CSV table of C-alpha atoms and ligand atoms in Angstrom, one decimal:
chain,number,residue,atom,x,y,z
A,28,UNK,CA,-146.7,-24.4,-5.7
A,29,UNK,CA,-145.9,-27.2,-7.7
A,30,UNK,CA,-142.5,-27.3,-9.6
A,31,UNK,CA,-143.2,-27.0,-13.1
A,32,UNK,CA,-141.0,-28.1,-16.0
A,33,UNK,CA,-139.7,-24.8,-17.6
A,34,UNK,CA,-138.7,-25.1,-21.1
A,35,UNK,CA,-136.6,-22.2,-22.5
A,36,UNK,CA,-138.4,-20.3,-24.8
A,37,UNK,CA,-135.3,-20.0,-27.2
A,38,UNK,CA,-135.7,-23.7,-27.9
A,39,UNK,CA,-137.3,-24.8,-31.2
A,40,UNK,CA,-140.7,-27.1,-30.2
A,41,UNK,CA,-140.2,-30.8,-30.7
A,42,UNK,CA,-138.5,-31.1,-33.9
A,43,UNK,CA,-138.7,-34.7,-35.2
A,44,UNK,CA,-135.8,-36.9,-36.5
A,45,UNK,CA,-135.4,-36.3,-40.3
A,46,UNK,CA,-135.1,-39.7,-41.8
A,47,UNK,CA,-137.2,-39.3,-44.8
A,48,UNK,CA,-135.2,-38.1,-47.7
A,49,UNK,CA,-137.9,-35.6,-48.8
A,50,UNK,CA,-137.4,-33.6,-45.4
A,51,UNK,CA,-133.6,-33.2,-46.2
A,52,UNK,CA,-132.0,-30.3,-48.1
A,53,UNK,CA,-130.9,-31.1,-51.6
A,54,UNK,CA,-127.4,-30.3,-50.4
A,55,UNK,CA,-127.7,-32.9,-47.5
A,56,UNK,CA,-129.2,-35.6,-50.0
A,57,UNK,CA,-126.4,-35.0,-52.6
A,58,UNK,CA,-123.9,-35.4,-49.9
A,59,UNK,CA,-125.4,-38.5,-48.5
A,60,UNK,CA,-125.5,-40.2,-52.0
A,61,UNK,CA,-121.6,-40.0,-51.8
A,62,UNK,CA,-121.2,-41.0,-48.3
A,63,UNK,CA,-120.7,-44.5,-46.8
A,64,UNK,CA,-123.6,-45.4,-44.8
A,65,UNK,CA,-124.2,-48.2,-42.2
A,66,UNK,CA,-126.9,-49.2,-39.6
A,67,UNK,CA,-126.3,-47.1,-36.7
A,68,UNK,CA,-126.6,-48.3,-32.9
A,69,UNK,CA,-129.9,-46.1,-32.5
A,70,UNK,CA,-130.7,-44.9,-35.8
A,71,UNK,CA,-131.1,-46.9,-38.9
A,72,UNK,CA,-128.7,-45.0,-40.9
A,73,UNK,CA,-125.5,-43.5,-40.0
A,74,UNK,CA,-123.0,-41.7,-42.8
A,75,UNK,CA,-119.4,-41.4,-42.7
A,76,UNK,CA,-118.7,-37.8,-43.4
A,77,UNK,CA,-115.1,-36.5,-43.2
A,78,UNK,CA,-114.1,-39.5,-41.1
A,79,UNK,CA,-117.0,-39.3,-38.3
A,80,UNK,CA,-120.2,-41.1,-38.4
A,81,UNK,CA,-123.2,-39.1,-38.0
A,82,UNK,CA,-127.1,-39.7,-38.3
A,83,UNK,CA,-129.1,-38.8,-41.1
A,84,UNK,CA,-130.8,-35.8,-39.0
A,85,UNK,CA,-127.5,-34.7,-37.4
A,86,UNK,CA,-126.0,-34.5,-40.6
A,87,UNK,CA,-128.6,-32.1,-41.8
A,88,UNK,CA,-127.9,-30.1,-38.5
A,89,UNK,CA,-124.3,-30.3,-39.0
A,90,UNK,CA,-124.5,-28.7,-42.4
A,91,UNK,CA,-126.8,-26.2,-41.2
A,92,UNK,CA,-124.8,-24.8,-38.4
A,93,UNK,CA,-121.4,-25.1,-40.4
A,94,UNK,CA,-123.0,-22.7,-43.0
A,95,UNK,CA,-124.8,-20.5,-40.9
A,96,UNK,CA,-123.5,-20.5,-37.4
A,97,UNK,CA,-121.5,-17.1,-36.7
A,98,UNK,CA,-119.7,-17.6,-33.4
A,99,UNK,CA,-118.9,-14.7,-31.2
A,100,UNK,CA,-115.5,-14.3,-29.6
A,101,UNK,CA,-117.3,-14.6,-26.3
A,102,UNK,CA,-119.2,-17.8,-26.9
A,103,UNK,CA,-118.7,-20.7,-24.8
A,104,UNK,CA,-119.0,-24.1,-26.4
A,105,UNK,CA,-119.1,-27.4,-24.4
A,106,UNK,CA,-118.1,-30.3,-26.4
A,107,UNK,CA,-118.2,-34.0,-25.8
A,108,UNK,CA,-118.9,-37.4,-27.4
A,109,UNK,CA,-122.3,-38.8,-26.5
A,110,UNK,CA,-122.1,-40.4,-22.9
A,111,UNK,CA,-118.9,-38.8,-21.9
A,112,UNK,CA,-120.7,-36.9,-19.1
A,113,UNK,CA,-122.4,-34.2,-21.2
A,114,UNK,CA,-125.4,-33.6,-18.9
A,115,UNK,CA,-122.8,-33.0,-16.2
A,116,UNK,CA,-120.8,-30.5,-17.7
A,117,UNK,CA,-123.6,-28.5,-19.1
A,118,UNK,CA,-125.0,-28.3,-15.5
A,119,UNK,CA,-121.6,-27.2,-14.1
A,120,UNK,CA,-120.9,-24.7,-17.0
A,121,UNK,CA,-124.5,-23.1,-16.5
A,122,UNK,CA,-124.1,-22.9,-12.7
A,123,UNK,CA,-120.8,-21.3,-13.0
A,124,UNK,CA,-121.8,-18.9,-15.6
A,125,UNK,CA,-125.1,-17.8,-13.7
A,126,UNK,CA,-124.3,-18.1,-10.1
A,127,UNK,CA,-124.6,-14.3,-9.8
A,128,UNK,CA,-128.2,-14.4,-11.1
A,129,UNK,CA,-129.2,-17.7,-9.8
A,130,UNK,CA,-127.4,-18.4,-6.4
A,131,UNK,CA,-126.6,-22.4,-6.6
A,132,UNK,CA,-128.7,-23.5,-3.5
A,133,UNK,CA,-129.0,-27.3,-3.9
A,134,UNK,CA,-131.1,-27.8,-0.8
A,135,UNK,CA,-133.8,-25.3,-1.7
A,136,UNK,CA,-137.0,-27.0,-2.6
A,137,UNK,CA,-138.3,-26.0,-6.0
A,138,UNK,CA,-141.8,-26.7,-5.0
A,139,UNK,CA,-141.4,-24.0,-2.1
A,140,UNK,CA,-139.9,-21.1,-3.8
A,141,UNK,CA,-141.1,-19.0,-6.8
A,142,UNK,CA,-137.8,-18.6,-8.0
A,143,UNK,CA,-136.1,-22.0,-8.0
A,144,UNK,CA,-132.6,-22.3,-9.6
A,145,UNK,CA,-133.2,-23.2,-13.3
A,146,UNK,CA,-131.5,-26.7,-12.9
A,147,UNK,CA,-134.0,-27.6,-10.3
A,148,UNK,CA,-136.6,-27.4,-12.8
A,149,UNK,CA,-135.1,-27.8,-16.1
A,150,UNK,CA,-132.8,-30.6,-17.6
A,151,UNK,CA,-129.3,-29.4,-18.5
A,152,UNK,CA,-130.0,-30.3,-22.1
A,153,UNK,CA,-132.9,-27.8,-22.3
A,154,UNK,CA,-130.7,-24.9,-20.8
A,155,UNK,CA,-127.5,-25.6,-22.9
A,156,UNK,CA,-128.9,-26.5,-26.3
A,157,UNK,CA,-126.9,-28.4,-28.9
A,158,UNK,CA,-125.7,-26.3,-32.1
A,159,UNK,CA,-126.3,-29.3,-34.7
A,160,UNK,CA,-129.2,-31.5,-33.2
A,161,UNK,CA,-131.3,-28.7,-31.5
A,162,UNK,CA,-130.6,-25.1,-32.8
A,163,UNK,CA,-129.8,-25.8,-36.3
A,164,UNK,CA,-131.4,-29.1,-36.4
A,165,UNK,CA,-134.2,-28.2,-38.6
A,166,UNK,CA,-133.4,-24.7,-39.6
A,167,UNK,CA,-130.5,-22.3,-41.1
A,168,UNK,CA,-131.7,-19.4,-39.0
A,169,UNK,CA,-132.5,-20.1,-35.4
A,170,UNK,CA,-133.3,-17.1,-33.2
A,171,UNK,CA,-130.3,-17.0,-31.1
A,172,UNK,CA,-131.2,-13.0,-29.8
A,173,UNK,CA,-132.4,-14.2,-26.4
A,174,UNK,CA,-129.2,-16.0,-25.5
A,175,UNK,CA,-127.5,-13.5,-23.0
A,176,UNK,CA,-123.5,-13.0,-23.6
A,177,UNK,CA,-121.6,-15.2,-23.0
A,178,UNK,CA,-123.9,-17.5,-25.1
A,179,UNK,CA,-123.4,-21.0,-23.9
A,180,UNK,CA,-123.9,-23.6,-26.4
A,181,UNK,CA,-123.1,-27.5,-26.8
A,182,UNK,CA,-122.0,-29.7,-29.5
A,183,UNK,CA,-120.9,-33.4,-30.0
A,184,UNK,CA,-119.2,-32.4,-33.2
A,185,UNK,CA,-115.5,-33.7,-33.6
A,186,UNK,CA,-113.2,-30.5,-33.9
A,187,UNK,CA,-112.8,-30.9,-37.5
A,188,UNK,CA,-116.4,-30.6,-38.3
A,189,UNK,CA,-117.0,-27.7,-36.1
A,190,UNK,CA,-118.3,-24.4,-38.2
A,191,UNK,CA,-115.3,-22.5,-39.4
A,192,UNK,CA,-116.6,-19.4,-37.3
A,193,UNK,CA,-115.9,-21.2,-34.2
A,194,UNK,CA,-112.4,-22.3,-35.3
A,195,UNK,CA,-111.7,-18.8,-36.3
A,196,UNK,CA,-113.0,-17.2,-33.3
A,197,UNK,CA,-111.6,-16.7,-29.8
A,198,UNK,CA,-114.7,-18.8,-28.4
A,199,UNK,CA,-113.9,-21.0,-25.4
A,200,UNK,CA,-114.3,-24.7,-25.8
A,201,UNK,CA,-114.6,-27.0,-22.9
A,202,UNK,CA,-114.2,-30.6,-24.0
A,203,UNK,CA,-114.9,-33.5,-21.8
A,204,UNK,CA,-114.0,-37.2,-22.5
A,205,UNK,CA,-114.4,-40.3,-20.7
A,206,UNK,CA,-112.6,-43.7,-20.3
A,207,UNK,CA,-113.8,-45.6,-23.5
A,208,UNK,CA,-114.7,-48.6,-21.7
A,209,UNK,CA,-117.1,-46.8,-19.2
A,210,UNK,CA,-118.3,-44.7,-22.5
A,211,UNK,CA,-119.1,-48.0,-24.3
A,212,UNK,CA,-121.1,-49.5,-21.2
A,213,UNK,CA,-123.0,-46.0,-21.1
A,214,UNK,CA,-123.4,-45.9,-24.7
A,215,UNK,CA,-124.9,-49.5,-24.9
A,216,UNK,CA,-127.2,-49.0,-22.2
A,217,UNK,CA,-128.5,-45.8,-23.7
A,218,UNK,CA,-129.1,-47.3,-27.1
A,219,UNK,CA,-131.0,-49.7,-25.7
A,220,UNK,CA,-133.4,-47.4,-24.0
A,221,UNK,CA,-133.8,-45.5,-27.4
A,222,UNK,CA,-133.9,-48.1,-30.0
A,223,UNK,CA,-137.5,-48.6,-31.5
A,224,UNK,CA,-139.5,-51.6,-30.9
A,225,UNK,CA,-139.0,-53.0,-34.4
A,226,UNK,CA,-135.3,-52.7,-34.1
A,227,UNK,CA,-135.3,-54.5,-30.6
A,228,UNK,CA,-132.4,-54.5,-28.1
A,229,UNK,CA,-129.0,-54.7,-29.5
A,230,UNK,CA,-126.4,-57.4,-27.9
A,231,UNK,CA,-123.6,-56.2,-26.0
A,232,UNK,CA,-121.2,-58.1,-28.7
A,233,UNK,CA,-122.9,-56.3,-31.5
A,234,UNK,CA,-122.7,-52.8,-30.0
A,235,UNK,CA,-119.2,-53.7,-29.2
A,236,UNK,CA,-118.2,-54.3,-32.7
A,237,UNK,CA,-119.7,-50.9,-33.7
A,238,UNK,CA,-117.9,-49.0,-30.9
A,239,UNK,CA,-114.6,-50.5,-32.3
A,240,UNK,CA,-115.3,-49.8,-36.0
A,241,UNK,CA,-116.4,-46.6,-35.0
A,242,UNK,CA,-119.6,-46.6,-36.5
A,243,UNK,CA,-121.5,-45.0,-33.4
A,244,UNK,CA,-122.7,-41.4,-33.2
A,245,UNK,CA,-119.9,-38.9,-33.7
A,246,UNK,CA,-117.3,-41.9,-33.7
A,247,UNK,CA,-114.7,-43.1,-33.9
A,248,UNK,CA,-114.6,-42.2,-30.2
A,249,UNK,CA,-110.7,-42.1,-30.1
A,250,UNK,CA,-110.4,-39.7,-33.2
A,251,UNK,CA,-113.0,-37.4,-31.4
A,252,UNK,CA,-111.1,-37.3,-28.5
A,253,UNK,CA,-107.7,-36.8,-30.1
A,254,UNK,CA,-108.7,-33.8,-32.2
A,255,UNK,CA,-109.6,-31.9,-29.2
A,256,UNK,CA,-106.6,-33.0,-27.2
A,257,UNK,CA,-104.2,-31.7,-29.8
A,258,UNK,CA,-106.1,-28.6,-30.2
A,259,UNK,CA,-106.0,-28.2,-26.3
A,260,UNK,CA,-102.3,-28.4,-26.5
A,261,UNK,CA,-102.0,-25.8,-29.2
A,262,UNK,CA,-104.5,-23.3,-28.0
A,263,UNK,CA,-104.8,-23.9,-24.3
A,264,UNK,CA,-106.4,-20.4,-23.8
A,265,UNK,CA,-109.4,-21.3,-26.1
A,266,UNK,CA,-109.6,-25.1,-25.7
A,267,UNK,CA,-109.7,-26.9,-22.3
A,268,UNK,CA,-109.7,-30.6,-22.3
A,269,UNK,CA,-111.2,-32.2,-19.4
A,270,UNK,CA,-111.8,-35.8,-18.2
A,271,UNK,CA,-114.9,-37.3,-16.4
A,272,UNK,CA,-112.6,-39.2,-14.0
A,273,UNK,CA,-110.6,-36.3,-12.8
A,274,UNK,CA,-113.9,-34.4,-12.4
A,275,UNK,CA,-115.1,-37.3,-10.2
A,276,UNK,CA,-112.0,-37.6,-8.4
A,277,UNK,CA,-111.1,-34.0,-7.7
A,278,UNK,CA,-114.2,-32.0,-8.4
A,279,UNK,CA,-113.3,-28.8,-6.5
A,280,UNK,CA,-110.1,-28.6,-8.2
A,281,UNK,CA,-111.4,-29.0,-11.6
A,282,UNK,CA,-114.4,-26.9,-11.0
A,283,UNK,CA,-112.0,-24.1,-9.9
A,284,UNK,CA,-109.9,-24.5,-13.3
A,285,UNK,CA,-113.2,-24.5,-15.1
A,286,UNK,CA,-114.4,-21.3,-13.7
A,287,UNK,CA,-110.9,-19.4,-14.2
A,288,UNK,CA,-110.7,-20.8,-17.8
A,289,UNK,CA,-114.2,-19.2,-18.4
A,290,UNK,CA,-113.1,-16.0,-17.3
A,291,UNK,CA,-115.5,-16.4,-14.2
A,292,UNK,CA,-113.0,-17.6,-11.4
A,293,UNK,CA,-114.5,-17.9,-7.8
A,294,UNK,CA,-113.4,-14.9,-5.5
A,295,UNK,CA,-112.0,-15.7,-2.0
A,296,UNK,CA,-115.4,-14.7,-0.5
A,297,UNK,CA,-117.3,-17.1,-2.9
A,298,UNK,CA,-114.6,-19.8,-1.9
A,299,UNK,CA,-115.1,-19.2,1.8
A,300,UNK,CA,-119.0,-19.2,1.5
A,301,UNK,CA,-118.9,-22.6,-0.3
A,302,UNK,CA,-120.3,-21.5,-3.5
A,303,UNK,CA,-118.0,-24.3,-5.2
A,304,UNK,CA,-119.4,-27.0,-3.0
A,305,UNK,CA,-122.9,-25.6,-3.7
A,306,UNK,CA,-122.6,-26.0,-7.3
A,307,UNK,CA,-121.2,-29.3,-7.2
A,308,UNK,CA,-124.0,-30.2,-5.0
A,309,UNK,CA,-126.5,-28.8,-7.2
A,310,UNK,CA,-125.1,-30.5,-10.3
A,311,UNK,CA,-124.5,-34.0,-8.3
A,312,UNK,CA,-125.8,-37.1,-10.1
A,313,UNK,CA,-127.6,-37.8,-6.8
A,314,UNK,CA,-129.3,-34.4,-6.7
A,315,UNK,CA,-130.1,-34.0,-10.5
A,316,UNK,CA,-131.2,-37.5,-11.0
A,317,UNK,CA,-133.8,-37.3,-8.0
A,318,UNK,CA,-135.5,-34.0,-9.3
A,319,UNK,CA,-138.9,-34.4,-10.4
A,320,UNK,CA,-138.3,-32.8,-13.9
A,321,UNK,CA,-135.5,-35.5,-14.3
A,322,UNK,CA,-137.5,-38.4,-13.1
A,323,UNK,CA,-140.5,-37.5,-15.4
A,324,UNK,CA,-139.9,-34.9,-18.2
A,325,UNK,CA,-138.5,-35.2,-21.7
A,326,UNK,CA,-136.0,-33.1,-23.3
A,327,UNK,CA,-136.8,-31.2,-26.7
A,328,UNK,CA,-136.7,-34.3,-29.0
A,329,UNK,CA,-138.8,-36.6,-26.8
A,330,UNK,CA,-136.0,-38.4,-24.8
A,331,UNK,CA,-137.1,-39.1,-21.4
A,332,UNK,CA,-134.9,-37.0,-19.0
A,333,UNK,CA,-134.1,-39.9,-16.9
A,334,UNK,CA,-132.2,-41.8,-19.5
A,335,UNK,CA,-129.3,-39.3,-19.1
A,336,UNK,CA,-128.8,-40.5,-15.3
A,337,UNK,CA,-127.9,-44.1,-15.1
A,338,UNK,CA,-125.1,-44.8,-12.4
A,339,UNK,CA,-122.5,-42.0,-13.0
A,340,UNK,CA,-119.5,-44.0,-11.6
A,341,UNK,CA,-116.1,-44.6,-12.7
A,342,UNK,CA,-115.0,-48.4,-13.6
A,343,UNK,CA,-118.6,-49.4,-14.1
A,344,UNK,CA,-117.4,-51.3,-17.3
A,345,UNK,CA,-116.0,-54.2,-15.0
A,346,UNK,CA,-119.8,-55.2,-14.4
A,347,UNK,CA,-120.5,-55.4,-18.1
A,348,UNK,CA,-117.1,-56.2,-20.2
A,349,UNK,CA,-115.8,-59.7,-20.7
A,350,UNK,CA,-112.0,-60.0,-20.4
A,351,UNK,CA,-111.3,-60.1,-24.1
A,352,UNK,CA,-113.6,-56.9,-24.8
A,353,UNK,CA,-111.5,-55.1,-22.0
A,354,UNK,CA,-108.3,-56.1,-23.7
A,355,UNK,CA,-109.4,-55.1,-27.2
A,356,UNK,CA,-110.3,-51.7,-25.8
A,357,UNK,CA,-107.2,-51.3,-23.9
A,358,UNK,CA,-105.2,-52.2,-27.3
A,359,UNK,CA,-107.1,-49.7,-29.6
A,360,UNK,CA,-107.0,-46.9,-26.8
A,361,UNK,CA,-103.1,-47.6,-26.6
A,362,UNK,CA,-102.5,-47.7,-30.4
A,363,UNK,CA,-104.6,-44.5,-31.0
A,364,UNK,CA,-104.0,-42.3,-27.9
A,365,UNK,CA,-100.8,-43.5,-26.0
A,366,UNK,CA,-98.5,-42.5,-28.7
A,367,UNK,CA,-99.8,-38.9,-28.2
A,368,UNK,CA,-99.3,-39.2,-24.3
A,369,UNK,CA,-102.9,-39.8,-23.7
A,370,UNK,CA,-103.6,-42.7,-21.1
A,371,UNK,CA,-106.8,-43.9,-19.7
B,424,LIG,P1,-123.4,-44.0,-17.1
B,424,LIG,O1,-124.4,-44.6,-17.9
B,424,LIG,O2,-122.3,-44.6,-16.8
B,424,LIG,O3,-124.3,-44.0,-15.5
B,424,LIG,P2,-124.0,-37.9,-21.2
B,424,LIG,O4,-124.7,-36.9,-20.2
B,424,LIG,O5,-122.9,-37.6,-22.0
B,424,LIG,O6,-125.4,-38.3,-21.8
B,424,LIG,O7,-123.5,-39.1,-20.5
B,424,LIG,C1,-124.4,-39.8,-19.7
B,424,LIG,C2,-123.4,-40.4,-18.6
B,424,LIG,O8,-123.1,-39.5,-17.6
B,424,LIG,C3,-124.4,-41.6,-17.6
B,424,LIG,O9,-123.3,-42.5,-17.3
B,424,LIG,C4,-124.9,-40.7,-16.7
B,424,LIG,O10,-125.2,-41.7,-15.5
B,424,LIG,C5,-123.8,-39.6,-16.3
B,424,LIG,N1,-124.1,-38.4,-15.6
B,424,LIG,C6,-125.3,-37.9,-16.0
B,424,LIG,N2,-125.6,-36.8,-15.1
B,424,LIG,C7,-124.1,-36.9,-14.2
B,424,LIG,C8,-123.8,-36.1,-13.0
B,424,LIG,N3,-124.5,-35.0,-12.6
B,424,LIG,N4,-122.7,-36.4,-12.6
B,424,LIG,C9,-121.9,-37.6,-12.8
B,424,LIG,N5,-122.3,-38.2,-13.9
B,424,LIG,C10,-123.3,-38.0,-14.5
């Protein structure tokens, strides 16, 4: 049997980017008229809303979910800035929560079994959809009835822009951040994969200036990190703050901590039965990036799945950044984060 890409039926079908003013709600148009606007890395227009930069389409989705999403106390929200390891965190969280239903067998060949693990046939972005840029992207009333409890959603929104119902609820938030230098290099490559032919490729220097100014999707990056870091210190039961580098360095320890935080801790039998190792293998860069679905498929909005997998390494920035760029990023990181106890 050939492995097929299975799109979960609870996802909207191929919405398109809303760049035309006439496709936006009046509320969104009125808001945009009051906001500073710049050209983004990927999209033509990016707006500064409550201190963060958001594309036109995502602003509409943000307003929709801010106004209409009702969080449940049992919900789980995975949050990142783009290129911090979202795809990985989505895969891991999905595999942890669903391991009783779908045993994580990374070596099973999806073409040979009638019930392959969903991660073997579906990109993590289609299993754990974003609130603002998928579910509420073009509607104020998505059908969420098919999401089993605990409902698992994702977001790139900074803490301050999350729907009030999320902040008021006991919903669990897992936040993953990444060294700003690696995040920058990953963002630059991703932007060049996605930019339209008319806009052409962006030079690393121009991309760098945008990152430093914060005019990238959901930027400034440092403020995004800080919002969740502070919230994690204040509400450790509800907000877990993780780093890509620690997940890479000590995957078993972090996975165990993640599962416990979610209330899905591993039993002794599971530990002995290598369930954690299997989940890590299933969700590994090597495994996911080599799957048929991730080599050829596309996620809901038409981006090729393969663009979410590049190198997946720590320290790749050394291959791309000039020493003055490294120096500048280190300075911003020191200035913005170190005084709060956060070092990279
Ligand atoms: P690089 O561009 O540095 O390789 P996001 O998922 O937030 O878009 O982040 C993408 C980054 O995470 C890319 O980094 C990508 O290669 C890396 N990545 C994707 N899947 C991964 C996985 N399973 N394990 C580790 N890193 C992964």
